[in-house]
JSON list of C-alpha atoms in Angstrom, two decimals:
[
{"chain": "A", "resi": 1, "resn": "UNK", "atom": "CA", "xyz": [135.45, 44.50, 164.45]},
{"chain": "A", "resi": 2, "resn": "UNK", "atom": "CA", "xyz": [136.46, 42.96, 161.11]},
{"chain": "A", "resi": 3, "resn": "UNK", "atom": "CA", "xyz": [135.36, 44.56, 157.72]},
{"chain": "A", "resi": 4, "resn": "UNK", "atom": "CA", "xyz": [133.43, 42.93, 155.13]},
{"chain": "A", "resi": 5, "resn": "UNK", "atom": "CA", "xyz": [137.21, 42.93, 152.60]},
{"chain": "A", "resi": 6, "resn": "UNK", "atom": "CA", "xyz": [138.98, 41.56, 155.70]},
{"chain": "A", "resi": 7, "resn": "UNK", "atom": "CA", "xyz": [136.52, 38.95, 156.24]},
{"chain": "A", "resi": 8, "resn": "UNK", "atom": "CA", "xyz": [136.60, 37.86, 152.35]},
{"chain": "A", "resi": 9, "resn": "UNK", "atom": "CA", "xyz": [140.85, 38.22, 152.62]},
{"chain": "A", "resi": 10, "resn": "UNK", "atom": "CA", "xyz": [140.69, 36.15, 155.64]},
{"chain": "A", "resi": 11, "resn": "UNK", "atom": "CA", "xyz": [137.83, 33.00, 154.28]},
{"chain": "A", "resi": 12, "resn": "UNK", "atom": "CA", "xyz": [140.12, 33.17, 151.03]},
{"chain": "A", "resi": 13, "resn": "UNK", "atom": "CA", "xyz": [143.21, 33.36, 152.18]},
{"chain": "A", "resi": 14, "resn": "UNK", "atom": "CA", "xyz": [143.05, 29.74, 153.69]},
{"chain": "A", "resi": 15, "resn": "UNK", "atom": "CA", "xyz": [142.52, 28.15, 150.44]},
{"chain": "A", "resi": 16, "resn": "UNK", "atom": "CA", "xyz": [145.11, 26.88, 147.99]},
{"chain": "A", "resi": 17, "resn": "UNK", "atom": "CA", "xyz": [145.31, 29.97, 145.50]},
{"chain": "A", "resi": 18, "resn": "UNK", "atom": "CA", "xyz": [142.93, 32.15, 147.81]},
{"chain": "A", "resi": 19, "resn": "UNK", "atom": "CA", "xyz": [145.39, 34.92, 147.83]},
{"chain": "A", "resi": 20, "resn": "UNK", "atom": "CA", "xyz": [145.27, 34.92, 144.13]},
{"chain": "A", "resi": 21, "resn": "UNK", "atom": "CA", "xyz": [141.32, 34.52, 143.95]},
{"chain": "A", "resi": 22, "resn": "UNK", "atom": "CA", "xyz": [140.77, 37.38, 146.38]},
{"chain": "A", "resi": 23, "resn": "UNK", "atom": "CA", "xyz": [143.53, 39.65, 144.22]},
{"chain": "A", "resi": 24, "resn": "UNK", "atom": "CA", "xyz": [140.84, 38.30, 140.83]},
{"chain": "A", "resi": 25, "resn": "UNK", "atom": "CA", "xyz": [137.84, 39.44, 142.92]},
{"chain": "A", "resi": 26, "resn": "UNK", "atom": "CA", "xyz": [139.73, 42.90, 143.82]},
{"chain": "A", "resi": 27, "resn": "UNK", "atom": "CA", "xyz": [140.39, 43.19, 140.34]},
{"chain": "A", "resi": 28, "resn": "UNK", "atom": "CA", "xyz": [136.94, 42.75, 138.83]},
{"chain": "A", "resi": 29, "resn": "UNK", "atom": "CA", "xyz": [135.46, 45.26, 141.53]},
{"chain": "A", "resi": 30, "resn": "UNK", "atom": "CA", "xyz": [137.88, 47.62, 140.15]},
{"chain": "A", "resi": 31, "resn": "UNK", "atom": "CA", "xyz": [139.12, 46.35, 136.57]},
{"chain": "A", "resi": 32, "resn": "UNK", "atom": "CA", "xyz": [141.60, 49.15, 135.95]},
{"chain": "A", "resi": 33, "resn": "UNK", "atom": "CA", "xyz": [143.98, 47.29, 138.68]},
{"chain": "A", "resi": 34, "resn": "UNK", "atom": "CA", "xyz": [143.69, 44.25, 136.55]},
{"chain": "A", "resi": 35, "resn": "UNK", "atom": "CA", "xyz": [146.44, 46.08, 134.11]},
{"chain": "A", "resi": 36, "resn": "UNK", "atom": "CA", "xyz": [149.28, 45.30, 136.10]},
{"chain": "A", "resi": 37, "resn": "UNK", "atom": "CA", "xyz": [148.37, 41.91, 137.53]},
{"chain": "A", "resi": 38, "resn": "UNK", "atom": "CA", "xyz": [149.48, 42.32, 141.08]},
{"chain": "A", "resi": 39, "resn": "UNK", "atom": "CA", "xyz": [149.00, 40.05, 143.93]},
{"chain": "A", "resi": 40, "resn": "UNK", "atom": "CA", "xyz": [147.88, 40.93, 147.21]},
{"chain": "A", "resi": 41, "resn": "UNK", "atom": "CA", "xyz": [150.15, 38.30, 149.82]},
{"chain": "A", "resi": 42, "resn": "UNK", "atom": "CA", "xyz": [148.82, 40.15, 152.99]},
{"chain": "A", "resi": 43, "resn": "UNK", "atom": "CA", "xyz": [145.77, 42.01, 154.31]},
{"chain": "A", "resi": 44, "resn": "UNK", "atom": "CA", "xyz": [145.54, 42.95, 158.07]},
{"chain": "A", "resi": 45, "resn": "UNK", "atom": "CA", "xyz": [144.02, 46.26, 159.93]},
{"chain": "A", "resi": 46, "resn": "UNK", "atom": "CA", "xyz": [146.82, 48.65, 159.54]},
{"chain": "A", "resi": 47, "resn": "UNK", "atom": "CA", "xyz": [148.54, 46.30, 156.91]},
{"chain": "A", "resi": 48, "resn": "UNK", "atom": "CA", "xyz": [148.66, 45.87, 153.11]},
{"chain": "A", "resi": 49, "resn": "UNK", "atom": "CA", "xyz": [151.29, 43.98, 151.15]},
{"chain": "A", "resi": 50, "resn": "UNK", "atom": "CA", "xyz": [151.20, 43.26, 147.32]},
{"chain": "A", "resi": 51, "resn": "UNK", "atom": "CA", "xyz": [153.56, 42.07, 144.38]},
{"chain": "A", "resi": 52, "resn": "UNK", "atom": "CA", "xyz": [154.21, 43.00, 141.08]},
{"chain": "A", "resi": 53, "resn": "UNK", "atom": "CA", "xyz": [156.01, 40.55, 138.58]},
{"chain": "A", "resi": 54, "resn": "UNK", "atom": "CA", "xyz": [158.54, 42.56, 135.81]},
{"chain": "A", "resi": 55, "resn": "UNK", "atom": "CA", "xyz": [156.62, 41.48, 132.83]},
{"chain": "A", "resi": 56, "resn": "UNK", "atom": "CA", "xyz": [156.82, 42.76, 129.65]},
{"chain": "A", "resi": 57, "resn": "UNK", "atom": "CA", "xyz": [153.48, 44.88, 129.85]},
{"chain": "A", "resi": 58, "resn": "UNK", "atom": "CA", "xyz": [154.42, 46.80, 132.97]},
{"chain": "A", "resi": 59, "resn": "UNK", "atom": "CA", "xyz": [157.77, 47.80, 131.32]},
{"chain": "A", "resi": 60, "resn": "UNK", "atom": "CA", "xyz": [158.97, 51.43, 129.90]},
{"chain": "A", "resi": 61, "resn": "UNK", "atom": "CA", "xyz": [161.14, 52.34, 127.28]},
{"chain": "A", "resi": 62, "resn": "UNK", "atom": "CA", "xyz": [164.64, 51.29, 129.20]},
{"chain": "A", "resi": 63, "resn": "UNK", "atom": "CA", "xyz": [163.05, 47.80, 130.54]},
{"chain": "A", "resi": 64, "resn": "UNK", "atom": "CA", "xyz": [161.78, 48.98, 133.39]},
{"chain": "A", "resi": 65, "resn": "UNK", "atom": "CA", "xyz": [158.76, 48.34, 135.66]},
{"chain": "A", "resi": 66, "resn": "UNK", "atom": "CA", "xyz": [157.03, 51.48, 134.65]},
{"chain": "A", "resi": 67, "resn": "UNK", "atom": "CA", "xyz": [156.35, 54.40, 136.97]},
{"chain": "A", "resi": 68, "resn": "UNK", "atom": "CA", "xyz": [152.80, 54.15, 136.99]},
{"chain": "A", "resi": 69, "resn": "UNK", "atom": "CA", "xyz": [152.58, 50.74, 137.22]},
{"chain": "A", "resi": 70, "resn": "UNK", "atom": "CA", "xyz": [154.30, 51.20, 140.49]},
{"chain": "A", "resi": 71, "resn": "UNK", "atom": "CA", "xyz": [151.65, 54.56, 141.23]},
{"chain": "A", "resi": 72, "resn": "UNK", "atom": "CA", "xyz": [149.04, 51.55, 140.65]},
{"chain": "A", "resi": 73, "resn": "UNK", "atom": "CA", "xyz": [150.23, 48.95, 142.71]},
{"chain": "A", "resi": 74, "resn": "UNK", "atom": "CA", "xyz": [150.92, 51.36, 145.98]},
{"chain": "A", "resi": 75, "resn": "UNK", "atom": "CA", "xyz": [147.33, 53.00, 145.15]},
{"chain": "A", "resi": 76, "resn": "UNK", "atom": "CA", "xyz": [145.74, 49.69, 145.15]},
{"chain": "A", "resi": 77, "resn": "UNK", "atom": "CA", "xyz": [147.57, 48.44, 148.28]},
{"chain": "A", "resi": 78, "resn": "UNK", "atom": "CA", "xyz": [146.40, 51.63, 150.13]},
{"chain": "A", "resi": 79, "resn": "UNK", "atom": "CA", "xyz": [142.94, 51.76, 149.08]},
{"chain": "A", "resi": 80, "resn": "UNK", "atom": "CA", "xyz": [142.95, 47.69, 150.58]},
{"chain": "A", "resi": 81, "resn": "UNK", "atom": "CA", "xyz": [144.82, 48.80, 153.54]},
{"chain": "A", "resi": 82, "resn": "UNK", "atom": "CA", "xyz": [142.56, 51.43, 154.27]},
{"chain": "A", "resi": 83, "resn": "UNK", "atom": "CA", "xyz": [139.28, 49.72, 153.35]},
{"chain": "A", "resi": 84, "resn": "UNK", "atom": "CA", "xyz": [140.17, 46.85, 155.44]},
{"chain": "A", "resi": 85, "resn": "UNK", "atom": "CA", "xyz": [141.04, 49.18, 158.96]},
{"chain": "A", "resi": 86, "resn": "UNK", "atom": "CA", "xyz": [137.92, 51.68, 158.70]},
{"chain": "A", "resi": 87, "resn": "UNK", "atom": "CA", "xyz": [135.62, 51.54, 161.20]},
{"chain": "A", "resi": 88, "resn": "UNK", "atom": "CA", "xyz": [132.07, 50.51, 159.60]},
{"chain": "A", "resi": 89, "resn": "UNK", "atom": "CA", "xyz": [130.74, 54.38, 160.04]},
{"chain": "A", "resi": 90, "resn": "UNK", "atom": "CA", "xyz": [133.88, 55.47, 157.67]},
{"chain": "A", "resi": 91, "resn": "UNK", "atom": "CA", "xyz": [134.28, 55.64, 154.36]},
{"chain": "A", "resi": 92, "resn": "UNK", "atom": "CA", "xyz": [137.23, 56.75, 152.06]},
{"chain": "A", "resi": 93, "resn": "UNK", "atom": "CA", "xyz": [138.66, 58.15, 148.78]},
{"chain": "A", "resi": 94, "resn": "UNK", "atom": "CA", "xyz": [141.92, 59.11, 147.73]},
{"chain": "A", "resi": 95, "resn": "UNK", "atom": "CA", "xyz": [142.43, 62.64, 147.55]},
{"chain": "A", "resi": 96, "resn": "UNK", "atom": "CA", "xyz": [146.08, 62.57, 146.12]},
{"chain": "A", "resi": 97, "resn": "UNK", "atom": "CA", "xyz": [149.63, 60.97, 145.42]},
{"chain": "A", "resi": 98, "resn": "UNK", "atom": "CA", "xyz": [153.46, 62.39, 146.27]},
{"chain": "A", "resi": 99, "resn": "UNK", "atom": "CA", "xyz": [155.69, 59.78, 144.90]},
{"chain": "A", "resi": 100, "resn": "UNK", "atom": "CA", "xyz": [159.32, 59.42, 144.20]},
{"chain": "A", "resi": 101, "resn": "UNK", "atom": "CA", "xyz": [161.23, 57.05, 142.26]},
{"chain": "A", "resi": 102, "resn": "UNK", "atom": "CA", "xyz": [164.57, 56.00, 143.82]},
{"chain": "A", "resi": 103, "resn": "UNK", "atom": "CA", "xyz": [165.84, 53.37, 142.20]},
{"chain": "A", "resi": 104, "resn": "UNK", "atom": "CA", "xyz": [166.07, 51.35, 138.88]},
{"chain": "A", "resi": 105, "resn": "UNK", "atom": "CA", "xyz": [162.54, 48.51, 139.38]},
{"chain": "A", "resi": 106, "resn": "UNK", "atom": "CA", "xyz": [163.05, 45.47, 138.07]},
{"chain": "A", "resi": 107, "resn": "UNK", "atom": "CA", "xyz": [162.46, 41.75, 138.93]},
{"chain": "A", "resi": 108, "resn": "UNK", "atom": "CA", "xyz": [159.39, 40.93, 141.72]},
{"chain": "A", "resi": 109, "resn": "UNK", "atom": "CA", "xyz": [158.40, 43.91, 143.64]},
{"chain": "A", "resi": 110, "resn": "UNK", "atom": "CA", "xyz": [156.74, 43.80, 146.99]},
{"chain": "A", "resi": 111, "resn": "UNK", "atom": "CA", "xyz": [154.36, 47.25, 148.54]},
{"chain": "A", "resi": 112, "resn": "UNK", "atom": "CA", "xyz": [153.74, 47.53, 151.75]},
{"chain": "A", "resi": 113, "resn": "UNK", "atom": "CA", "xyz": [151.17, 49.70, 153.14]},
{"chain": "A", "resi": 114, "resn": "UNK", "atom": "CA", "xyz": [150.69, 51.68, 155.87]},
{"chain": "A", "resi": 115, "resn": "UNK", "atom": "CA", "xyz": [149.27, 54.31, 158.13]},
{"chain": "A", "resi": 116, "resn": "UNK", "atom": "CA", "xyz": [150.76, 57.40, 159.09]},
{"chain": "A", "resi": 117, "resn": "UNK", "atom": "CA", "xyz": [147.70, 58.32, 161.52]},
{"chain": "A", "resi": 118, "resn": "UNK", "atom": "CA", "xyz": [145.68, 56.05, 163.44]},
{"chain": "A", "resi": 119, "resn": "UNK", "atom": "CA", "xyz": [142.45, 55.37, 161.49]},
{"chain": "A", "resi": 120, "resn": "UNK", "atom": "CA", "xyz": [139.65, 56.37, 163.71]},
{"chain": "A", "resi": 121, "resn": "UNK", "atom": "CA", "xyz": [135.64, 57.38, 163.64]},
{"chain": "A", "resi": 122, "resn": "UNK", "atom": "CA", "xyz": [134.89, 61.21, 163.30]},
{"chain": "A", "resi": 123, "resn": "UNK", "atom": "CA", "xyz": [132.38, 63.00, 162.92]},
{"chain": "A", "resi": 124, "resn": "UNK", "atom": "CA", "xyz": [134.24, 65.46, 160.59]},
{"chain": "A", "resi": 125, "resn": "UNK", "atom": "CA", "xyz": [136.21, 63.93, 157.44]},
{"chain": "A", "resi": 126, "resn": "UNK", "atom": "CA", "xyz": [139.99, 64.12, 157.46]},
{"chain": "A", "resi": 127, "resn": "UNK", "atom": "CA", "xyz": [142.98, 63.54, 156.07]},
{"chain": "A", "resi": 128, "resn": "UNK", "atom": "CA", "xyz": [144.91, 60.23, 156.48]},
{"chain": "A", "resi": 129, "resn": "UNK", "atom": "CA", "xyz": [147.92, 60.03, 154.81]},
{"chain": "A", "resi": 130, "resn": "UNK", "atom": "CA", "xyz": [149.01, 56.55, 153.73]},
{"chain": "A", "resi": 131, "resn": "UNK", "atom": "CA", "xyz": [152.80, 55.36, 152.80]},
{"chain": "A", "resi": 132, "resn": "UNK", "atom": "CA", "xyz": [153.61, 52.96, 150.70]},
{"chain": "A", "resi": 133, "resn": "UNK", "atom": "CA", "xyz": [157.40, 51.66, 150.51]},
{"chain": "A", "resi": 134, "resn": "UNK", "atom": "CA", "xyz": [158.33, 49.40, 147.22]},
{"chain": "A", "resi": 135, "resn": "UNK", "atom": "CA", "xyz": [161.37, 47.29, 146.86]},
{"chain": "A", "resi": 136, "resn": "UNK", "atom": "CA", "xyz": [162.45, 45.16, 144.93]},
{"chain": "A", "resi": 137, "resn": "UNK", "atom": "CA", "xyz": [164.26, 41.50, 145.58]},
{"chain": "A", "resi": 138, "resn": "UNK", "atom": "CA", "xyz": [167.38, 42.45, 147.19]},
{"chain": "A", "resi": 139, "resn": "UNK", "atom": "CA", "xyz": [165.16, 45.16, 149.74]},
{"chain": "A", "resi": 140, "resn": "UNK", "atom": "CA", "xyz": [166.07, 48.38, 147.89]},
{"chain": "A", "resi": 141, "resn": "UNK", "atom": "CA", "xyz": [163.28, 50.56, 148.17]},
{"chain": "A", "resi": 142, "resn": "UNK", "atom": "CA", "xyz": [163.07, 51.65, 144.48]},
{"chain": "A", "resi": 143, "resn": "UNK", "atom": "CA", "xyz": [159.54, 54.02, 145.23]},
{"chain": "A", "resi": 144, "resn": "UNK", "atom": "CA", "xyz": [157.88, 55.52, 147.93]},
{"chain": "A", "resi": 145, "resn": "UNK", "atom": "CA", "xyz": [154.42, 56.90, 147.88]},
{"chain": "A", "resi": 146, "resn": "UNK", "atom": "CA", "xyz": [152.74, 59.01, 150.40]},
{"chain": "A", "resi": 147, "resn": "UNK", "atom": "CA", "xyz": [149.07, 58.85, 149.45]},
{"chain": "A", "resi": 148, "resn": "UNK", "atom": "CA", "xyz": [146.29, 61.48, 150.62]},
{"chain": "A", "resi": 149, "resn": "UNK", "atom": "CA", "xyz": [143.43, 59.48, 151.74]},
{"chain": "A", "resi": 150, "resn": "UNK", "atom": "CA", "xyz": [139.88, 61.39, 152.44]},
{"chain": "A", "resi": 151, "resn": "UNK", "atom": "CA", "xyz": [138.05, 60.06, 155.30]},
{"chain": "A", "resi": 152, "resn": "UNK", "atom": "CA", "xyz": [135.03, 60.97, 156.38]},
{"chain": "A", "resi": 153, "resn": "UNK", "atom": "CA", "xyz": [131.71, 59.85, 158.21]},
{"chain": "A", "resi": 154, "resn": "UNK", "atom": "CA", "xyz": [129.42, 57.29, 156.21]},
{"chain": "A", "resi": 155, "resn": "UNK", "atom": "CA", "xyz": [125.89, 59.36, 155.80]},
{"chain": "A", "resi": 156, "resn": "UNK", "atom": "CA", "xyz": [124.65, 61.56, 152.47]},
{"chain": "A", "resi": 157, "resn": "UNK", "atom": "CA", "xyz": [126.41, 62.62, 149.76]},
{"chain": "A", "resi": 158, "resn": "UNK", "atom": "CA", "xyz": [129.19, 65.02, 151.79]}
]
C-alpha cells in the first residue's frame, strides 16, 4: 500500500522540477522547513534523501552550515521517511533528537534517512528510532542524528 505523501512524491517526481515542487508543497504544509531551503531528491518506504545548499543564511559564525540547520534538514527527512512507510492505521510524532556533529559542513549536503526498526501496525504506540547520516560532497559524514519517533495507532486523541 502506498501513502497519500508517496503517491504525491511519486505523480511529482516525474515532472521536470517535480522534486523541487513536491519539496515547495512540503514546505508550505510545514513553513518552518522553508528556512533552510532543502530539497528532497528521494522518497521511498523505508527511504528519505534530501540536500542542503551552503548558503549564506544557513551559515554560523565560522562559515559553516549551521548546526541546526543540519537538526532541520535530518528532522524533515525523517518525518518524510516515516510519513511515507506508515501503514494507513499509524500515525507519528517525533518524540526527540541525539545528534552529533563530526565534521566541519560545508558545500552541498545530502541526508539520508532511515529506519532502525521495521515500521509496523500496533495496537500499542512505540518507539521507532530513525537515523539520519549527513555528508557532505566528498562522503564525509559531518552529522548523524538518531531521532525518537512516537508511533502509535490512528484513533482519539491518545
Amino acid at each position: 500500500m502506498t501513502t497519500p505523501l508517496l503517491s504525491l512524491y511519486r505523480r511529482l517526481s516525474r515532472w521536470p522540477c517535480g522534486r523541487w515542487l513536491f519539496t515547495r508543497a512540503v514546505c508550505i504544509k510545514a513553513p518552518y522547513f522553508a528556512s533552510i531551503s532543502p530539497r528532497i531528491t528521494l522518497l521511498e518506504a523505508g527511504r528519505c534523501e534530501g540536500t542542503l545548499a551552503d548558503r549564506r543564511k544557513v551559515r554560523n559564525h565560522i562559515g559553516t552550515v549551521h548546526a541546526i540547520a543540519l537538526c532541520n534538514l535530518a528532522e524533515l527527512t525523517a518525518g518524510l521517511m516515516v510519513d511515507a512507510s506508515l501503514p494507513a492505521d499509524m500515525r507519528w510524532i517525533p518524540k526527540g533528537m541525539d545528534v552529533r556533529y563530526q565534521a566541519k559542513a560545508r558545500g552541498t549536503l545530502k541526508a539520508v534517512a532511515v529506519p532502525e526498526l521495521t515500521i509496523a501496525s500496533a495496537t500499542a504506540g512505540y518507539e521507532l528510532p530513525v537515523r539520519v547520516g549527513i555528508h557532505d560532497a566528498t562522503g564525509t559524514e559531518v552529522f548523524v542524528a538518531r531521532i525518537a519517533m512516537w508511533v502509535s495507532p490512528r484513533r482519539g486523541n491518545g
